[in-house]
Amino acid sequence: MKSLRKTSAVLDCFTREDRRLTLAEIAARTGLPKTSVHRQLAALREIGFLVQDGRRDAYRLGFRLLALGGVVLADIDLMRHARAPAETLANQSGEAVHICVFDGRNVVSIERREMEAASNEIVRIEREPPHCTGTGKAILSTLSDADADRLLDDLPSDGALPRFGPNTITDRVRLRRDLTVCRARGYAVDDEERNPGVRCVGAPIRRHGQVVGAISVTGPAARFPDARLPVLAEMVMATAAKIGLNLER
Amino acid sequence: MKSLRKTSAVLDCFTREDRRLTLAEIAARTGLPKTSVHRQLAALREIGFLVQDGRRDAYRLGFRLLALGGVVLADIDLMRHARAPAETLANQSGEAVHICVFDGRNVVSIERREMEAASNEIVRIEREPPHCTGTGKAILSTLSDADADRLLDDLPSDGALPRFGPNTITDRVRLRRDLTVCRARGYAVDDEERNPGVRCVGAPIRRHGQVVGAISVTGPAARFPDARLPVLAEMVMATAAKIGLNLER
DNA sequence: TCCATCAATTCCGATATCCGGAACAGCTCC
DNA sequence: GGAGCTGTTCCGGATATCGGAATTGATGGA
């Protein structure tokens, strides 16, 4: 089933930022010949994974993918059980809280609107690179080296891990050392690795001993001095444990 | 690209109700030989569209589909513009309000938690059969016969349209007659066609003359006598027009 | 209005890929 | 410990997929 790899590569071109792409753009990003891309696009359009606005316009992801995502969403009881503890954590820490879900292969963050706003709608569902976020590293730190490597292999890579800023750990050996530290102390720190100026403390959420997600607090580096990290980490870990307990029942 | 059809059929086996399926179940539902299904599953697992709990356990849809759904969600500004008018409609009518989005190929309903609850989270994202819901028929009624047929062809079919209750319109000719009526008066009525005992009044939402979704009020048939339908329809159509105006700007 | 330019689409023969029946392996439950 | 079922591997034949090259169609400037 080699062709599905290409199909997957085509779909991967679409991101939150690039939601409308032309055949040529997709060909350039995937490195595939235009003809192959054209065939892929036609097939994806046929099954409703892509739609074209006009007759010759750019492509968008189709709503059928939204529906499939909805099926997945229905499967996540982590979100239900995490709600109350997450809000408590947000109040305790005074910082933004992120929750991630993990299915053994993908780390996806589900963000809600800021707590201040009246509504609490899900506004962002987004894949996260695991090697440079508090939640991602928290999850990685609980995995075997083989499992962790499989996750990292999914990243777009030209040898090193993708860089997002000066602090991003792009070397696998260095990352592995960092993960050992995380594993030992029970929490992960993202020190401006994903977004310069933003720090983050994350801990894994387990059900029956298995990681199913992670939770973190995030904020400007100025509000996250080294001395405060252990304090925040305690809260985060306690919250993660609470959610885990909720899940077991 | 014939194989993608099969891939699509495999993914279609997973629904909100059947979220965990074994190879044998999928083979039975799709009618494909076990070997072919096995190859599909292996490939889908490889690209992260499916995950397996244990080494030989049932399959679930992978979180990567959730992430792709998130990209689609980011593309829908209908939801942002619809929020306020939808709430007004809920208060005016005292009934549950549904909003659907449409990309030319799929009708997907995005449901929120009941208004009474403090939170307003998205709790359900689900594909809707277009031929038996207020929103679906509202959308169909705006399309050309050819476009409408394409939508109906996507439904699992053994000749007639899928039946959900005694009132479901399963005959295409009868449906077309009903749609003509809907088109003329500007709104669609679901008379216990999807769920016995539940009635529904829906109207299309247009942007620049093109349908992009629909909105409806839904409730027990006892509260939706024939005499009340035009009253509700007025509210629904006014709301749809308001949302359409919001979108144009 | 015409032409130049670029993007999207169609064509086609070679070949790698997918197909699915049959045999095999590995659980699980008597 | 064995029977029965489900999932997995193997393999030769058919065919769908591959991508270069030519064609068609849109776009914008002179």
mmCIF file of N, CA, C and O in Angstrom, chain A residues 73-85 112 246, chain B residues 19 113 121:
data_model
loop_
_atom_site.group_PDB
_atom_site.id
_atom_site.type_symbol
_atom_site.label_atom_id
_atom_site.label_comp_id
_atom_site.label_asym_id
_atom_site.label_seq_id
_atom_site.Cartn_x
_atom_site.Cartn_y
_atom_site.Cartn_z
ATOM 1 N N LEU A 73 -13.586 12.406 18.283
ATOM 2 C CA LEU A 73 -13.897 13.242 19.437
ATOM 3 C C LEU A 73 -14.840 12.521 20.393
ATOM 4 O O LEU A 73 -14.709 12.602 21.614
ATOM 5 N N ALA A 74 -15.785 11.782 19.812
ATOM 6 C CA ALA A 74 -16.746 11.058 20.633
ATOM 7 C C ALA A 74 -16.075 9.972 21.455
ATOM 8 O O ALA A 74 -16.607 9.513 22.462
ATOM 9 N N ASP A 75 -14.897 9.582 21.027
ATOM 10 C CA ASP A 75 -14.193 8.474 21.661
ATOM 11 C C ASP A 75 -13.328 8.951 22.829
ATOM 12 O O ASP A 75 -12.782 8.150 23.569
ATOM 13 N N ILE A 76 -13.182 10.244 22.965
ATOM 14 C CA ILE A 76 -12.266 10.773 23.971
ATOM 15 C C ILE A 76 -13.012 11.109 25.245
ATOM 16 O O ILE A 76 -13.614 12.169 25.368
ATOM 17 N N ASP A 77 -12.986 10.233 26.216
ATOM 18 C CA ASP A 77 -13.623 10.617 27.466
ATOM 19 C C ASP A 77 -12.652 11.370 28.349
ATOM 20 O O ASP A 77 -13.032 11.912 29.384
ATOM 21 N N LEU A 78 -11.390 11.417 27.896
ATOM 22 C CA LEU A 78 -10.417 12.220 28.644
ATOM 23 C C LEU A 78 -10.917 13.653 28.799
ATOM 24 O O LEU A 78 -10.829 14.238 29.859
ATOM 25 N N MET A 79 -11.490 14.206 27.731
ATOM 26 C CA MET A 79 -11.925 15.596 27.782
ATOM 27 C C MET A 79 -12.985 15.819 28.858
ATOM 28 O O MET A 79 -12.964 16.819 29.569
ATOM 29 N N ARG A 80 -13.914 14.890 28.958
ATOM 30 C CA ARG A 80 -14.965 15.033 29.973
ATOM 31 C C ARG A 80 -14.375 15.032 31.377
ATOM 32 O O ARG A 80 -14.700 15.877 32.208
ATOM 33 N N HIS A 81 -13.484 14.082 31.624
ATOM 34 C CA HIS A 81 -12.946 13.928 32.969
ATOM 35 C C HIS A 81 -11.914 14.993 33.312
ATOM 36 O O HIS A 81 -11.608 15.216 34.480
ATOM 37 N N ALA A 82 -11.366 15.614 32.286
ATOM 38 C CA ALA A 82 -10.295 16.577 32.537
ATOM 39 C C ALA A 82 -10.833 17.967 32.845
ATOM 40 O O ALA A 82 -10.156 18.785 33.459
ATOM 41 N N ARG A 83 -12.046 18.226 32.419
ATOM 42 C CA ARG A 83 -12.601 19.572 32.495
ATOM 43 C C ARG A 83 -12.461 20.227 33.877
ATOM 44 O O ARG A 83 -11.813 21.272 34.012
ATOM 45 N N ALA A 84 -13.033 19.601 34.889
ATOM 46 C CA ALA A 84 -13.041 20.222 36.218
ATOM 47 C C ALA A 84 -11.634 20.395 36.781
ATOM 48 O O ALA A 84 -11.271 21.515 37.187
ATOM 49 N N PRO A 85 -10.814 19.344 36.811
ATOM 50 C CA PRO A 85 -9.454 19.529 37.332
ATOM 51 C C PRO A 85 -8.676 20.593 36.562
ATOM 52 O O PRO A 85 -7.910 21.362 37.157
ATOM 53 N N ARG A 112 -9.174 25.316 24.621
ATOM 54 C CA ARG A 112 -10.459 25.971 24.785
ATOM 55 C C ARG A 112 -10.219 27.469 24.828
ATOM 56 O O ARG A 112 -9.120 27.931 25.047
ATOM 57 N N ASN A 246 -9.844 9.944 37.849
ATOM 58 C CA ASN A 246 -11.193 10.074 37.283
ATOM 59 C C ASN A 246 -11.412 9.077 36.153
ATOM 60 O O ASN A 246 -12.500 8.526 36.000
ATOM 61 N N ARG B 19 -17.148 2.511 17.381
ATOM 62 C CA ARG B 19 -15.870 3.201 17.362
ATOM 63 C C ARG B 19 -14.695 2.252 17.437
ATOM 64 O O ARG B 19 -13.554 2.642 17.236
ATOM 65 N N ARG B 113 -23.658 22.009 23.426
ATOM 66 C CA ARG B 113 -24.384 21.583 24.611
ATOM 67 C C ARG B 113 -25.627 22.463 24.773
ATOM 68 O O ARG B 113 -25.668 23.598 24.305
ATOM 69 N N GLU B 121 -19.745 24.274 24.919
ATOM 70 C CA GLU B 121 -18.734 23.513 24.206
ATOM 71 C C GLU B 121 -19.333 22.778 23.010
ATOM 72 O O GLU B 121 -20.485 22.370 23.045
#
